[in-house]
PDB file of C-alpha atoms in Angstrom:
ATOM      1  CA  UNK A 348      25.757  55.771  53.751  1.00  0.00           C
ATOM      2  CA  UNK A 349      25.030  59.468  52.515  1.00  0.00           C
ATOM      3  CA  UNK A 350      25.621  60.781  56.482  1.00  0.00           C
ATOM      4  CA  UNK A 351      28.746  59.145  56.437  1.00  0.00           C
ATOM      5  CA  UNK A 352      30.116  59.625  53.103  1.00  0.00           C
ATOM      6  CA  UNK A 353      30.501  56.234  51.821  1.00  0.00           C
ATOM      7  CA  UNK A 354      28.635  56.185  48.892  1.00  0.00           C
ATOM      8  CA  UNK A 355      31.198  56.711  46.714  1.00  0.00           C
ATOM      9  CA  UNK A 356      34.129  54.243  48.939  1.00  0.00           C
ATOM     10  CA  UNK A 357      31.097  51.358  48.137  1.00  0.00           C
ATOM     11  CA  UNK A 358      29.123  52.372  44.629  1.00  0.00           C
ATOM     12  CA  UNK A 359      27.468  49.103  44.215  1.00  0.00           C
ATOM     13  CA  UNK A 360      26.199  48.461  47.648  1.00  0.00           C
ATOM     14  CA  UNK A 361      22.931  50.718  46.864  1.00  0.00           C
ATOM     15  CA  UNK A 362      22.344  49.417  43.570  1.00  0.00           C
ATOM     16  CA  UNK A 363      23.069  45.697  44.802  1.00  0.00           C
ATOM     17  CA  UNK A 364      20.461  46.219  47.743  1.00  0.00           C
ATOM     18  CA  UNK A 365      17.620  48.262  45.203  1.00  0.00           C
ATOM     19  CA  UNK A 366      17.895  46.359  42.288  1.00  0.00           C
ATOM     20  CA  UNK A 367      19.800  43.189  42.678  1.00  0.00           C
ATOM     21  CA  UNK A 368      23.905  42.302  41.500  1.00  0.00           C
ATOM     22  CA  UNK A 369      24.957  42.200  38.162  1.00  0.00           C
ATOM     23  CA  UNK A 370      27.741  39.470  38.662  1.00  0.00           C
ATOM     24  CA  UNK A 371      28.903  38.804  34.997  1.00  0.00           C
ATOM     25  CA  UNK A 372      26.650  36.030  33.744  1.00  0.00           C
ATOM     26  CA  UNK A 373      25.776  36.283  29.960  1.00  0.00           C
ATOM     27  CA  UNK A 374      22.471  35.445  27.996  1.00  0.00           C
ATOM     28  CA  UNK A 375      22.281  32.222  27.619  1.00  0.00           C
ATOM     29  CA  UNK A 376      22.197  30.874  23.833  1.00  0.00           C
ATOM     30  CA  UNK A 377      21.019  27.359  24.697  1.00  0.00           C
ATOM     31  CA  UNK A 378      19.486  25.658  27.529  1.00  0.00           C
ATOM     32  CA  UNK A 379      21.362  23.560  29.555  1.00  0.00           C
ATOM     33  CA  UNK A 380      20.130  21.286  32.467  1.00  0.00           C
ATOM     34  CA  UNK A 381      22.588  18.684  33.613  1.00  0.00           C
ATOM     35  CA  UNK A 382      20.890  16.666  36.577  1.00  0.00           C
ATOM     36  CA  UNK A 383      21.502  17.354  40.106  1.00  0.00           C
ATOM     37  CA  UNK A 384      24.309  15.017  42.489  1.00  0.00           C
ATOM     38  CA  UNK A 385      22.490  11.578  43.923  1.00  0.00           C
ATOM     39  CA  UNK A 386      22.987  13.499  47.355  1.00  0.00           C
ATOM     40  CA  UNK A 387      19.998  15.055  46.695  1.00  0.00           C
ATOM     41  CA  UNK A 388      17.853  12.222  45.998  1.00  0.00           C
ATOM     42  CA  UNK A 389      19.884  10.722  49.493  1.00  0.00           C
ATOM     43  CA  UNK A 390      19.001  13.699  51.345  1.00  0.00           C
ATOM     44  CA  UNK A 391      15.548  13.751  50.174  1.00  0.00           C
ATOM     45  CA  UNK A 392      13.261  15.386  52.945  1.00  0.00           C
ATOM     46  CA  UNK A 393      15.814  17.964  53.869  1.00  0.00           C
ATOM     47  CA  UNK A 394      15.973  18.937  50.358  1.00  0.00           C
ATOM     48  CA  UNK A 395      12.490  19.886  50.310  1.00  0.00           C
ATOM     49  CA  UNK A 396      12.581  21.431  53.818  1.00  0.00           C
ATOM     50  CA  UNK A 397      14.822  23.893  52.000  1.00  0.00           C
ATOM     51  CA  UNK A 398      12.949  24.719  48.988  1.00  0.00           C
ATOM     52  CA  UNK A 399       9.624  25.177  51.320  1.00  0.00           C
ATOM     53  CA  UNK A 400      11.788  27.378  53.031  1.00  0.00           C
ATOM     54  CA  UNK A 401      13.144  29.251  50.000  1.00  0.00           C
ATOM     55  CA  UNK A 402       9.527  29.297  48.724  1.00  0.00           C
ATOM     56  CA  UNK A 403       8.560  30.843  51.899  1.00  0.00           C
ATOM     57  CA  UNK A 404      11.466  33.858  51.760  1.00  0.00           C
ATOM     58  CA  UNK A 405      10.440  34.521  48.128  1.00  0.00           C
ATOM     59  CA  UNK A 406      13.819  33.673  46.541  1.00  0.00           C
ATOM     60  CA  UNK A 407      12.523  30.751  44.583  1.00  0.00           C
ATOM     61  CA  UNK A 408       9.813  31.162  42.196  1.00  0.00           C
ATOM     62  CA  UNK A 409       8.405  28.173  40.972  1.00  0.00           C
ATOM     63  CA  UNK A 410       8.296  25.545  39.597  1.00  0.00           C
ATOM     64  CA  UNK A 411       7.903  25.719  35.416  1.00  0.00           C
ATOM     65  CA  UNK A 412       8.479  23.349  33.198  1.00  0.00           C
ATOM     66  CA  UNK A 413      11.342  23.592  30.779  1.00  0.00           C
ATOM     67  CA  UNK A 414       8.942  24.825  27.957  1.00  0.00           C
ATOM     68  CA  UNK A 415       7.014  27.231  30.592  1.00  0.00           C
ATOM     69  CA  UNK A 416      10.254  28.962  31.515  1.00  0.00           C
ATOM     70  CA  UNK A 417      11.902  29.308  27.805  1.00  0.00           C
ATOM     71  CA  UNK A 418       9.039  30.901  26.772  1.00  0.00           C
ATOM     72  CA  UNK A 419       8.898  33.079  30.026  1.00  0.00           C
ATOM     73  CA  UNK A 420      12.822  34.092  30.362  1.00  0.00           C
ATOM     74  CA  UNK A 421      14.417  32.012  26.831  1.00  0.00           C
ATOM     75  CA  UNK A 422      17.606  29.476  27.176  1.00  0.00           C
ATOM     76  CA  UNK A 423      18.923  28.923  30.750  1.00  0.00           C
ATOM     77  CA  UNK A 424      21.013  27.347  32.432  1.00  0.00           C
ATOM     78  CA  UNK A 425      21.112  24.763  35.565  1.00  0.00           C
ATOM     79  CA  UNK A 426      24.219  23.835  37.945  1.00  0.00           C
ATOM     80  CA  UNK A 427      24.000  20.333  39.718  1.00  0.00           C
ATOM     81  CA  UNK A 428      22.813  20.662  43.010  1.00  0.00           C
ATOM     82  CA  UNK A 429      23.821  19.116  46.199  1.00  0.00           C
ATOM     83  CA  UNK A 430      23.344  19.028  49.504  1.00  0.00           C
ATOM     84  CA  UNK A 431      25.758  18.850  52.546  1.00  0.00           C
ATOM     85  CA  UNK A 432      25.413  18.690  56.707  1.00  0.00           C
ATOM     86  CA  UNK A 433      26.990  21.845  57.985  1.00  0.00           C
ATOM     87  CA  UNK A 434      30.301  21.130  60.132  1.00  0.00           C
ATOM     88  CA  UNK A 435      29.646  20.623  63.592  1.00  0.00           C
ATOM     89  CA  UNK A 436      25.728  20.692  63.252  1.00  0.00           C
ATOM     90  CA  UNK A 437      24.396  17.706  62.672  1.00  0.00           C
ATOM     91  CA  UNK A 438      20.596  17.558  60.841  1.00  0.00           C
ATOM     92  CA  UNK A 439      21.696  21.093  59.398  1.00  0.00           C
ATOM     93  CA  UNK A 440      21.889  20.921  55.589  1.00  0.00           C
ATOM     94  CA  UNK A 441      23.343  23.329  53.326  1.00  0.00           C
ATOM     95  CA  UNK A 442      22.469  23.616  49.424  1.00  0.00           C
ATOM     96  CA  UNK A 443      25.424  24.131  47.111  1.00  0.00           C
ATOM     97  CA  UNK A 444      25.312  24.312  43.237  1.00  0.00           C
ATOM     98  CA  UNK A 445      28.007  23.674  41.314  1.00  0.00           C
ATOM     99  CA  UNK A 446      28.176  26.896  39.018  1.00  0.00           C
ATOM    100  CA  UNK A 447      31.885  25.141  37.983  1.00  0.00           C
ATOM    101  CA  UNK A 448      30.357  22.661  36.019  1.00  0.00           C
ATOM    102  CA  UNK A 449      31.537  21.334  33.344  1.00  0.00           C
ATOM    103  CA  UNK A 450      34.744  21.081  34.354  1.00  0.00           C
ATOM    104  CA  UNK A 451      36.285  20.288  31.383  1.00  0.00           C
ATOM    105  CA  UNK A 452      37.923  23.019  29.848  1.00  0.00           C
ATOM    106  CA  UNK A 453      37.388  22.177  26.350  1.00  0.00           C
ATOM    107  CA  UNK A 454      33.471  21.688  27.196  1.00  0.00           C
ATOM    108  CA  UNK A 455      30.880  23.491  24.195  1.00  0.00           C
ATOM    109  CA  UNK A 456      29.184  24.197  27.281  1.00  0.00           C
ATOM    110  CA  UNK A 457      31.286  26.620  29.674  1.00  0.00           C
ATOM    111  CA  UNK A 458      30.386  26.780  33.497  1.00  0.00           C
ATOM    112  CA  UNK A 459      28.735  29.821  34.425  1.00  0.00           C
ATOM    113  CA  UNK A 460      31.641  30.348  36.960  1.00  0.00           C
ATOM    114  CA  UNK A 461      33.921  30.614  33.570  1.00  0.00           C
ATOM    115  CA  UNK A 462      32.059  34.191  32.820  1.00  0.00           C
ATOM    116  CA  UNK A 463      32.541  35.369  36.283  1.00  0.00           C
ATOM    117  CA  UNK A 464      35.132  37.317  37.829  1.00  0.00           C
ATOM    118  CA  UNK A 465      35.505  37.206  41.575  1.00  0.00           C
ATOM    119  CA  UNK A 466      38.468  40.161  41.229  1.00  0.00           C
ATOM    120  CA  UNK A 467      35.663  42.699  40.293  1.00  0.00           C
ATOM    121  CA  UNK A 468      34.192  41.902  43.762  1.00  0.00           C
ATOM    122  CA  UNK A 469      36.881  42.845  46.516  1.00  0.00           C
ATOM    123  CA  UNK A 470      36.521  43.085  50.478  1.00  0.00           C
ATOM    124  CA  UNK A 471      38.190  42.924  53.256  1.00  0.00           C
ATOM    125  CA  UNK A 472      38.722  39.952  55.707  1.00  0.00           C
ATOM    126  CA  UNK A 473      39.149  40.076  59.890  1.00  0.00           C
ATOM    127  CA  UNK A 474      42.230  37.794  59.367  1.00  0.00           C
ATOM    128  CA  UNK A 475      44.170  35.847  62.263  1.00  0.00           C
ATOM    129  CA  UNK A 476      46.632  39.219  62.682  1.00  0.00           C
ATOM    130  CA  UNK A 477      44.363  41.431  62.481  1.00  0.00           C
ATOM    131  CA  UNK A 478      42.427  39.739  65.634  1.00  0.00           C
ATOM    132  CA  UNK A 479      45.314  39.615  67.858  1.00  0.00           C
ATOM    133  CA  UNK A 480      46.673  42.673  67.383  1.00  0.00           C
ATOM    134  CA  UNK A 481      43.026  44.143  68.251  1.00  0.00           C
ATOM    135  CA  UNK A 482      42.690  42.128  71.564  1.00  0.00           C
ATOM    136  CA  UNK A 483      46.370  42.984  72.919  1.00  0.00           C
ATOM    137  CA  UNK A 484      45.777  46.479  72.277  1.00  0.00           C
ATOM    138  CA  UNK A 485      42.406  46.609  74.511  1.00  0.00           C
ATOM    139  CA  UNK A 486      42.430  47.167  78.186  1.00  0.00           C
ATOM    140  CA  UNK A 487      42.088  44.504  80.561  1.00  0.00           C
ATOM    141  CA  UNK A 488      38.437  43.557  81.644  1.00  0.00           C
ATOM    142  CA  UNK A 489      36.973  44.310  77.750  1.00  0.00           C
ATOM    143  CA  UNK A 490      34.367  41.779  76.024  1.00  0.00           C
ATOM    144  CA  UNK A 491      33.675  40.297  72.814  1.00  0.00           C
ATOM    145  CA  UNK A 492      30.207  38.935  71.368  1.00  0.00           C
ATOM    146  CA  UNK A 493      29.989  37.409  67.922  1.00  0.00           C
ATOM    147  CA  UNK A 494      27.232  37.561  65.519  1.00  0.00           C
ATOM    148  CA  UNK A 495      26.623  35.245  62.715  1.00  0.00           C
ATOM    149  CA  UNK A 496      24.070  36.244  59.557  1.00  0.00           C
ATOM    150  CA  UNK A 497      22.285  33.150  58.444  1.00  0.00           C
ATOM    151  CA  UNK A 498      22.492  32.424  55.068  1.00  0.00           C
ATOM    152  CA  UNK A 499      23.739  35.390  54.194  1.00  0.00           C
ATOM    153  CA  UNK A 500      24.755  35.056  50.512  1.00  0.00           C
ATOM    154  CA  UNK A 501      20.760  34.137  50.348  1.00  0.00           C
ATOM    155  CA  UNK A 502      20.234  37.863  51.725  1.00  0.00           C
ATOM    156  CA  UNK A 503      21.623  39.088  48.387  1.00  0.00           C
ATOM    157  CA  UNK A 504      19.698  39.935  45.850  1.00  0.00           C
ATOM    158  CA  UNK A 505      20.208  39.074  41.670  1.00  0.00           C
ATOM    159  CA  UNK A 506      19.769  41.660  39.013  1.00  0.00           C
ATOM    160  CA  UNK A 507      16.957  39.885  36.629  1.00  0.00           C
ATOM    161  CA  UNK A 508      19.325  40.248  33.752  1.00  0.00           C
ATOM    162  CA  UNK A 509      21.275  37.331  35.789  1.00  0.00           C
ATOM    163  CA  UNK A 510      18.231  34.556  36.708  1.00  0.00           C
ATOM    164  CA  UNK A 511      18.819  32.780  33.283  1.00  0.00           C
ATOM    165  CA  UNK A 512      22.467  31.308  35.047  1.00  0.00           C
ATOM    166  CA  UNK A 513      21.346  30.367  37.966  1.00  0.00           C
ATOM    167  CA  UNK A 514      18.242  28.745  37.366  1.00  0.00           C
ATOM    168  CA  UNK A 515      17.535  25.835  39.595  1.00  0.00           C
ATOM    169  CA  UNK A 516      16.609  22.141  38.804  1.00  0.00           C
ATOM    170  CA  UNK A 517      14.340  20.627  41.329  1.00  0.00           C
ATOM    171  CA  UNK A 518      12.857  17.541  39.358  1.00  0.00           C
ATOM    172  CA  UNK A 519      13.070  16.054  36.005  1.00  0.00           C
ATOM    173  CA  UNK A 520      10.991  18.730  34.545  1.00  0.00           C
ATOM    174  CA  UNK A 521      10.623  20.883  37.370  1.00  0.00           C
ATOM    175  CA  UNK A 522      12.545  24.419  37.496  1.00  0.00           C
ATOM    176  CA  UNK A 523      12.665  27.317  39.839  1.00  0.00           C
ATOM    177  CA  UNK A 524      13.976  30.766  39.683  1.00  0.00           C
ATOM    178  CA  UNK A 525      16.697  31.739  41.674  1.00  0.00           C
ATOM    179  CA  UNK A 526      16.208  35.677  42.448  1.00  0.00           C
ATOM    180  CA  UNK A 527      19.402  35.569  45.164  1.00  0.00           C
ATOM    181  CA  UNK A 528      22.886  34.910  45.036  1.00  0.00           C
ATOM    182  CA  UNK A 529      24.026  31.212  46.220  1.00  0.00           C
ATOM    183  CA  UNK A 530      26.728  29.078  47.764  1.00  0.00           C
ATOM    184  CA  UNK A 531      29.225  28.223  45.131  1.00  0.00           C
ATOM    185  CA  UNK A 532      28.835  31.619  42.525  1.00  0.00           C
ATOM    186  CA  UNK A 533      32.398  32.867  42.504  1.00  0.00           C
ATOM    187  CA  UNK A 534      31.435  36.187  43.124  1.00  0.00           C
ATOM    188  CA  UNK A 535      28.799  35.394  46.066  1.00  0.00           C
ATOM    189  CA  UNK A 536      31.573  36.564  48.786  1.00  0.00           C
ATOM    190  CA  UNK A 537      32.579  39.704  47.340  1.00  0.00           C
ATOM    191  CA  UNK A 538      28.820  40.724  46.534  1.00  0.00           C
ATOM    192  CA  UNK A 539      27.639  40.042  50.283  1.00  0.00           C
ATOM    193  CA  UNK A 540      31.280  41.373  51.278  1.00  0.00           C
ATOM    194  CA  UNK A 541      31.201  44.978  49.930  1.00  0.00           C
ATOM    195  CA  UNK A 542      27.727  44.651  51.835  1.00  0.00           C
ATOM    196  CA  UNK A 543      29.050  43.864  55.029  1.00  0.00           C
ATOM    197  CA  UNK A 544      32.177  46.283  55.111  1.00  0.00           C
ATOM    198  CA  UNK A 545      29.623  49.221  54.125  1.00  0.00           C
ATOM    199  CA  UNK A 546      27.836  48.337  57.625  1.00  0.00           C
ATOM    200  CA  UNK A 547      31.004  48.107  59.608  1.00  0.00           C
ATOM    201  CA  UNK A 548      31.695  51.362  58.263  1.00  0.00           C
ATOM    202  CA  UNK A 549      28.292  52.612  59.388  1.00  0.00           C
ATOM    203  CA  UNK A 550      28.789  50.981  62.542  1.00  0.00           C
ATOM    204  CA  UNK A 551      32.382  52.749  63.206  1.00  0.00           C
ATOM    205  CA  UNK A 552      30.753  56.151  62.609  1.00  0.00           C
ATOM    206  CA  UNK A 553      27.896  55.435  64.486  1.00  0.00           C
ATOM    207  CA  UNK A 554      30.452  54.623  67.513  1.00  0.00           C
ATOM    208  CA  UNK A 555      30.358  50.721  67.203  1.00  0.00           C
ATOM    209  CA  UNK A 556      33.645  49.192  67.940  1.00  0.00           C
ATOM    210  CA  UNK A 557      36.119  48.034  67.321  1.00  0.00           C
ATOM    211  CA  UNK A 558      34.568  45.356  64.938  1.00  0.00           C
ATOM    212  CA  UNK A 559      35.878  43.168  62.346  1.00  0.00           C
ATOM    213  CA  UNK A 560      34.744  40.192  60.226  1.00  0.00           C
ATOM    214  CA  UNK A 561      35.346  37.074  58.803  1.00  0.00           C
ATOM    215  CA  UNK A 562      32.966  36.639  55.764  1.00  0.00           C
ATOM    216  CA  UNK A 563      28.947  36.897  57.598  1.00  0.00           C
ATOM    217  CA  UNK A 564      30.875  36.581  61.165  1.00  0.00           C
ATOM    218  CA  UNK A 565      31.333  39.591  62.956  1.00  0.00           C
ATOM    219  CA  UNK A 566      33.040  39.884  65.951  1.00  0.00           C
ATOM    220  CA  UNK A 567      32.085  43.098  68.474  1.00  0.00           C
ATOM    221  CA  UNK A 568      34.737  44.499  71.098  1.00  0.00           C
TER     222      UNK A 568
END
């Protein structure tokens, strides 16, 4: 990014990557824990296939009990988790969290997502237009491959100051620490986003291209 001059066109990328994203979420003044959707009681096994795996990666820390981690971190807050098959993949499963919950506006509780502001966040998008105007310009002959980042919200990390929101409920007194960002935090896109046009930039310098994305899919001509 210094070679190429983009530190300044993307001045949270470096802090992001070093010391995790500050995305907005407040201290917590009392501890909330709503439980979890019945999907993941449904989806049982492939629940815990994903926490071994989170375990494994070192974004989870855990468990604690309620008492262990108020004393550790003070008040927090859960989301209800639940757990959906990935289109067109069957036995995949995807966690989400509901960071919009409550959804009643007039709730003494307020969502996390309520504190957040995806604005703050922007980045681009390979759009539909974009695309086609790319491939009719190319000569004939030229190829494309496409690359997909697994979980790549998950890549992202969280700035400490942030764990209290996004604490996650895995039992009835069971909690883990959530160190990354996650499916369903309004500003997970923009985070990873400002990530991933940074290196398409570096790419483009480098000589790479052209390339475009749409959110972790990128798409190399």
């Amino acid at each position: 990014m210094h070679k190429h001059n983009l530190v300044y066109k993307y001045p949270s990328v470096l802090s992001t990557i070093q010391h995790g994203a500050l995305i907005g979420v407040p201290p917590i003044k009392r501890s909330f824990t709503p439980p979890n959707k019945p999907s993941v009681s449904y989806y049982a096994v492939p629940f815990l296939n994903i926490l071994k795996r989170e375990y494994e990666s070192r974004r989870h820390v855990g468990p604690f009990t309620k008492a262990k981690l108020e004393a550790a971190i003070g008040p927090f807050q859960t989301s209800p988790l639940s757990i959906i098959l990935k289109p067109n993949k069957p036995s995949k499963f995807r966690l989400m969290q509901d960071f919009s919950f409550p959804h009643a506006p007039d709730s003494p509780i307020p969502s996390i997502n309520t504190h957040l502001d995806s604005s703050l966040h922007p980045y681009t998008w390979g759009t539909f237009s974009t695309m086609a105007l790319c491939i009719t310009r190319l000569p004939p002959g030229s190829q494309a491959a496409a690359r997909d980042e697994a979980e790549a919200y998950r890549t992202m990390p969280l700035h400490p100051s942030q764990w209290n929101g996004t604490i996650v409920r895995i039992g009835d007194d069971a909690f883990n620490l959530d160190t990354c960002l996650s499916f369903g935090l309004g500003p997970s896109a923009g985070i990873y986003g400002a990530c991933a046009d940074a290196a398409n930039d570096i790419m483009r310098a480098e000589g790479i291209g052209p390339i475009t994305k749409w959110v972790d899919d990128r798409i190399f001509f």
